[in-house]
Structure formats: C-alpha cells, structure tokens
Coordinates of C-alpha atoms in Angstrom, one line a residue:
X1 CA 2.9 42.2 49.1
X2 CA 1.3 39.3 50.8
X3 CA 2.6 38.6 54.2
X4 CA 1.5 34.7 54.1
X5 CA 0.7 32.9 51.2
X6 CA 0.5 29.4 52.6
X7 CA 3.4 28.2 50.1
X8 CA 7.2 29.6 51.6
X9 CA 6.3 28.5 55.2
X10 CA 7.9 25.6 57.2
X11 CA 6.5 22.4 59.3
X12 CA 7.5 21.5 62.5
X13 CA 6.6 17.9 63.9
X14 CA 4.5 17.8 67.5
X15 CA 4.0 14.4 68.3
X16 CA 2.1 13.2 65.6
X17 CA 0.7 16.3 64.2
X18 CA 2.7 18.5 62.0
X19 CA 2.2 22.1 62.7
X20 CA 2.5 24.6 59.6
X21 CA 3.7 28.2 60.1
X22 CA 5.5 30.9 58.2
X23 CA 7.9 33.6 58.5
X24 CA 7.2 37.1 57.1
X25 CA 10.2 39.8 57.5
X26 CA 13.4 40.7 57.7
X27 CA 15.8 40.1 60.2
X28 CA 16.6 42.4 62.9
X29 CA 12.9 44.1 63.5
X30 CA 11.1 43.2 66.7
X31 CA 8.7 39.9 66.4
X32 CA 4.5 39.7 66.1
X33 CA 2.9 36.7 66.3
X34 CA 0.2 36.5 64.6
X35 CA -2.7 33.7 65.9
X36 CA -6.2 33.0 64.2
X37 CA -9.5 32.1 65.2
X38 CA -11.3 28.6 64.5
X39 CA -11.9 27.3 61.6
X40 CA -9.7 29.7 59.8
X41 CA -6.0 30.2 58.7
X42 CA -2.8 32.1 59.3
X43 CA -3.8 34.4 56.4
X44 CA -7.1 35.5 58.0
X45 CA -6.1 39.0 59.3
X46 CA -4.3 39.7 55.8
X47 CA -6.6 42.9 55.5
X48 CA -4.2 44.3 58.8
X49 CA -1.2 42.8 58.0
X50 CA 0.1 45.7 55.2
X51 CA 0.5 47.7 58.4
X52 CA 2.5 45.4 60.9
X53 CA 4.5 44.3 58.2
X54 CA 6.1 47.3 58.0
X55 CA 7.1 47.4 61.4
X56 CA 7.5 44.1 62.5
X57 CA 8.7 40.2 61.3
X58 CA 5.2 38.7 61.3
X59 CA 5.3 35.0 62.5
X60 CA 2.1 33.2 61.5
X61 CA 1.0 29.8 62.4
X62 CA -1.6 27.3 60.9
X63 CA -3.8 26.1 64.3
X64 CA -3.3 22.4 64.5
X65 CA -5.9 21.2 62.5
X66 CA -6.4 24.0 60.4
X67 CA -4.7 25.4 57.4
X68 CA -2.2 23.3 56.6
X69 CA -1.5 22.0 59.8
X70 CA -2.8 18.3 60.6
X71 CA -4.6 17.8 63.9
X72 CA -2.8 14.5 65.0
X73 CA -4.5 12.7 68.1
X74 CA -3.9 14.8 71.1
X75 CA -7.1 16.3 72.1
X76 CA -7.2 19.7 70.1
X77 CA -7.6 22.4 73.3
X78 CA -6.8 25.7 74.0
X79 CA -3.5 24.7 75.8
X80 CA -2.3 22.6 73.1
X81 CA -2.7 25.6 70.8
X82 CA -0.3 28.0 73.6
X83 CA 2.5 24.6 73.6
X84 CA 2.2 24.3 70.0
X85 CA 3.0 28.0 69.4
X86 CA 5.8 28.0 72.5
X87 CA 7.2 25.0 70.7
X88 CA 7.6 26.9 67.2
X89 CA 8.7 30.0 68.9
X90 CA 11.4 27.8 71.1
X91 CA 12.5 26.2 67.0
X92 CA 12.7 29.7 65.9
X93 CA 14.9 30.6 68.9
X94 CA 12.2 33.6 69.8
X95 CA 11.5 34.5 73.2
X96 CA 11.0 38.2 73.0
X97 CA 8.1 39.1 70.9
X98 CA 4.5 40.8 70.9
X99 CA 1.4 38.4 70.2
X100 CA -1.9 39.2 67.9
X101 CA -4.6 37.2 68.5
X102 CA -8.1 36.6 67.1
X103 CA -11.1 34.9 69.1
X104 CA -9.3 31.5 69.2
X105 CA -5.9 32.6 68.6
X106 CA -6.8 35.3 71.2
X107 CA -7.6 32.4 74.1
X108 CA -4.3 30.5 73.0
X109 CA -2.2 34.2 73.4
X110 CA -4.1 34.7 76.9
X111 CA -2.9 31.2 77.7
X112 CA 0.9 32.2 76.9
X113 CA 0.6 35.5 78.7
X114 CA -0.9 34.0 81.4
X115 CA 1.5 30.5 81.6
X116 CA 4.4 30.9 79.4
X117 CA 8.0 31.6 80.1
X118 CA 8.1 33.7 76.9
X119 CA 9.0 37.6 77.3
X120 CA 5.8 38.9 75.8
X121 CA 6.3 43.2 75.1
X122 CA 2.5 43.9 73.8
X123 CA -0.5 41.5 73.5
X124 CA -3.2 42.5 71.7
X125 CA -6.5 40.3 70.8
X126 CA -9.6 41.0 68.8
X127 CA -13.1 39.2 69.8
X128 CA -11.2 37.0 72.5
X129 CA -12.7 35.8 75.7
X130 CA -10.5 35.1 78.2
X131 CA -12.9 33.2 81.4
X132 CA -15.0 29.9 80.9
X133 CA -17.8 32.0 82.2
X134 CA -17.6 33.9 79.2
X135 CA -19.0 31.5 77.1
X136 CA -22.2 30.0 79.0
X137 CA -24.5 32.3 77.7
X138 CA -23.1 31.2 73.9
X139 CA -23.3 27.5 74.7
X140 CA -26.3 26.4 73.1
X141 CA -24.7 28.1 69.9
X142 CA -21.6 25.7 70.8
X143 CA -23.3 22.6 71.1
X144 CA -25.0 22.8 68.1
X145 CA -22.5 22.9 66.0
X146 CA -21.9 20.5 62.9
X147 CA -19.2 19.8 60.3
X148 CA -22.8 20.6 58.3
X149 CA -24.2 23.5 59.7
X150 CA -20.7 24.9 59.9
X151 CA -20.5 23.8 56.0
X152 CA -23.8 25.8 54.7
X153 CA -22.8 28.8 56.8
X154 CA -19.4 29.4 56.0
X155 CA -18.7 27.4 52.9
X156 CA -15.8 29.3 51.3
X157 CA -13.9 28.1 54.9
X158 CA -14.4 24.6 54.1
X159 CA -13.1 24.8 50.3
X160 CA -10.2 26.4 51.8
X161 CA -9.3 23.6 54.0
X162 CA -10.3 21.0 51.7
X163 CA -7.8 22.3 49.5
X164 CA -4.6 23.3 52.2
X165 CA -4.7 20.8 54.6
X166 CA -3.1 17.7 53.9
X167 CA -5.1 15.2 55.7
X168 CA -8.7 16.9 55.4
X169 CA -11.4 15.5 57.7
X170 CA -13.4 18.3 58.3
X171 CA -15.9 16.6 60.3
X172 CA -13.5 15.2 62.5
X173 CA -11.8 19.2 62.6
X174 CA -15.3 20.2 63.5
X175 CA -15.9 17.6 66.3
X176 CA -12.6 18.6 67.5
X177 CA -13.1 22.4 67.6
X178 CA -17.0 22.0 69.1
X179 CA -15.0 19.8 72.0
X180 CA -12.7 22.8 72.4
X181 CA -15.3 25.5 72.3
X182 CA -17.2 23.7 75.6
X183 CA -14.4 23.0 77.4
X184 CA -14.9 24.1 81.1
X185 CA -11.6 22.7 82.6
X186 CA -8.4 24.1 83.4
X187 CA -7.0 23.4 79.8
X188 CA -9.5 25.7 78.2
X189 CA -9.4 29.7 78.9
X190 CA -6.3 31.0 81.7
X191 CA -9.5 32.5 83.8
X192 CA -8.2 34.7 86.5
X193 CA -4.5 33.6 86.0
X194 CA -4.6 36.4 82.9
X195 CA -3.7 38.6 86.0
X196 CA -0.2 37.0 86.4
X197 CA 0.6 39.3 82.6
X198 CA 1.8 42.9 83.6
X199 CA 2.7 44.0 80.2
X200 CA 0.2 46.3 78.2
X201 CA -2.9 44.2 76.8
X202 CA -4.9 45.7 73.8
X203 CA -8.8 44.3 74.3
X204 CA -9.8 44.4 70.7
X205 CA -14.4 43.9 70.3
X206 CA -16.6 45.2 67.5
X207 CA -19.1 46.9 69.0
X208 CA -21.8 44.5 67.2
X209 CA -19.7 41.0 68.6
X210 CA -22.2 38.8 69.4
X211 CA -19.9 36.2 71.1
X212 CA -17.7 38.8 73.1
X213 CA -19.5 40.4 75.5
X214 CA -18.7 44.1 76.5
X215 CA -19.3 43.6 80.4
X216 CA -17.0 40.5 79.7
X217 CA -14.1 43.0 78.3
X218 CA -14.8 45.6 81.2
X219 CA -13.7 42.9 83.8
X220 CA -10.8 42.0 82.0
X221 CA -9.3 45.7 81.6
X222 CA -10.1 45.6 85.2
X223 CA -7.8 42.5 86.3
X224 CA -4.9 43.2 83.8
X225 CA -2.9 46.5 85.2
X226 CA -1.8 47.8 82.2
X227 CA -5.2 46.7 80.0
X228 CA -6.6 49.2 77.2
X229 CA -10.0 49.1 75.5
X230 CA -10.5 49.3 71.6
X231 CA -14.3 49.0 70.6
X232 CA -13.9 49.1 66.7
X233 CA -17.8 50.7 65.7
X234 CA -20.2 48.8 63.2
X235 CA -18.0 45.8 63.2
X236 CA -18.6 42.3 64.3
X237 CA -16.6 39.5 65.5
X238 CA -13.9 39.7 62.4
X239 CA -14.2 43.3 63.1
X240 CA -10.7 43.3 61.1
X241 CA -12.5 42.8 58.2
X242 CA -15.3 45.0 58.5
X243 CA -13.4 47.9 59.6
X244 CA -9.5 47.4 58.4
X245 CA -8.2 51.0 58.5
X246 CA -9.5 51.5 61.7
X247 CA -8.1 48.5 63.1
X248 CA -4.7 48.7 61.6
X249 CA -4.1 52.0 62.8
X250 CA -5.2 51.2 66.4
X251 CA -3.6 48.3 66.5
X252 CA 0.3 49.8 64.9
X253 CA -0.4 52.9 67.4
X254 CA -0.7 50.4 70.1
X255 CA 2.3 48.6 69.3
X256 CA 4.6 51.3 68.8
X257 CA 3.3 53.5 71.8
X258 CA 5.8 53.6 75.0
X259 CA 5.1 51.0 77.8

C-alpha cells in the first residue's frame, strides 16, 4: 500500500498560498512527519515509507510551492516552511510527534526543533545541513541554478509538477527555491540554536553526499546532546533511494529504540 498518493489529502489556506498534505494511518499510533527536499514531493521517500507505516500515522506535506501546494507571495524560506508545517500540525490538533526530514525538509525540521513549541520525541534527517556555513563551499552550484538547467537535469521532477500543482510556474518555483538555497539571514538554517533540541537526533548522510559535508555532520552530533550518526555506504544525497533497506531499518530501529 502506498502511504501518499497525492489524491486523499487535504488543503489548508496560509495567507494566500494553499498548502497540500495528507494523512496516512490509523488513529491511535504515535505521529511521523514526514518533510521533503526541493524540488520534490511528499511522496519522495515512498521507497522508506512501507516500514514507518507500520509503526506510525505518517503525516506528509507538499512544500509550499511544490507538489500540489501553490507558493502564494510570501517569500518561500526555510522559516516559512517550519510555520507552514506548525500551522498544519496546529489544524490537525498534533503536538506530540517525531519529524523525518530530507535536505530541505531536513532544514525546515531543524528549524522546528530548534524554534517550535511543538513536543518533538525523535528527529531524524537525511542529507540536511543545519548552519549557513554549510553551504558556502556549494554556492557557486546555488547561484547557478535555472528553471532550465534544473529542467535538463532532472526532467521527470518537472513533468511531475507540471502535472500536480495547480498553478505551475516552474520558473518562478525555481527562482524562489535558488532565493532560499542562498539565504544567509536568520530566516534560513536555525545555526547554533539546533542546540536548544535535547531530544535524540538521527544525522542521516550517504557517504558519497556531495552537498552534506561529513565534518559538517561531526559538528552537529557534537552540539546536539543526544545526536547519533548514520552514514548509509554507496549512497548519495537521496541515499533513501539508493540504499532503501538499509535506511528503513536504521531509521525504524531509531525510532523505536528507548530515549
């Protein structure tokens, strides 16, 4: 069974955006947010999801912008992602729950750990950085970003949007997301406020990530008390893809292990 399928979820009006998300479960098993990286969709991590599902009621949202969530005319940032997703959980009525997160969706759940009134049990993220510093030494890659370039690389991503999101503009998603990806103030990564999140953290890399550095990941486990490494082997940025067994089963041992 498919936890998301992009057709039973819900939409919640932010301003002028409308946010898309969906609810996988049944009642009465703890909660996992589940948040994706750019460009992508709630359905991303499906590979995992098998697993969780099991275990957990997945709650997946559409980034604003992405999927089938419009991106309205607030500037799309990494703290509009952590309101949006504390606005859906506060519609839900959820504020105990573990959070997944992948590169983007990864900064965002920093973000709530790190600012958020919510009573997060477990984070875990995969290919996240988590300081501004972190991504100087990818800028160059940043700032050369296109709707185009993004187009010939990763054209499957595009025909999916295209074909979800109700008011498609990819080169205005794309101008939105470079914007986001280069932000250096205090609405992009939480920085060193990650330390103010005592729960246990999961720092998901692939050991081949070329956008989430290892020494990056080293200073991390080092500022979050209760912080745990995971290097998933001969896996990249989506190492979820590249290596789903392994990941699943790190991730569920994680999540079910004692605090």
């Amino acid at each position: 069974m498919k936890a998301f399928d992009h057709q039973s979820g819900q939409y919640l009006a932010i301003g002028d955006a409308r946010i898309y998300y969906e609810v996988a479960g049944t009642s009465g098993k703890p909660i996992l947010l589940v948040m994706h990286g750019g460009f992508g969709t709630l359905e991303d991590m499906s590979a995992i999801y098998p697993e969780l599902y099991r275990a957990f009621t997945l709650v997946g949202i559409d980034s604003r912008g992405h999927g089938k969530s419009t991106l309205g005319t607030q500037d799309l940032t990494y703290e509009r992602l952590q309101k949006d997703a504390e606005l859906v959980l506060q519609h839900l009525n959820i504020e105990i729950l573990s959070i997944l997160g992948f590169s983007d969706g990864g900064i965002a759940a920093y973000r709530l750990a790190a600012f958020s009134n919510l009573k997060i049990q477990k984070l875990v993220t995969i290919g996240s950085s988590w300081h501004n510093k972190n991504r100087e030494s990818n800028r160059p890659l940043y700032e050369r970003l296109t709707a185009k370039s993004w187009a010939d690389k990763f054209p499957a991503t595009v025909q999916l949007y295209n074909k979800l999101n109700p008011e498609a503009d990819f080169e205005k998603l794309a101008s939105a997301v470079k914007k986001m990806w280069i932000d250096n103030t205090s609405s992009g990564h939480p920085n060193e406020h990650i330390s103010k999140y005592t729960g246990p953290l999961l720092i998901s890399r692939g050991d081949k990530d070329h956008l989430t550095k290892l020494t990056d990941v080293a200073e991390l486990e080092g500022i979050v008390k209760n912080a745990s490494v995971f290097i998933i082997p001969m896996a990249a940025h989506d190492a979820f893809n590249e290596q789903p067994d392994l990941v699943s089963a790190g991730i569920r041992q994680f999540l079910k292990a004692d605090s």
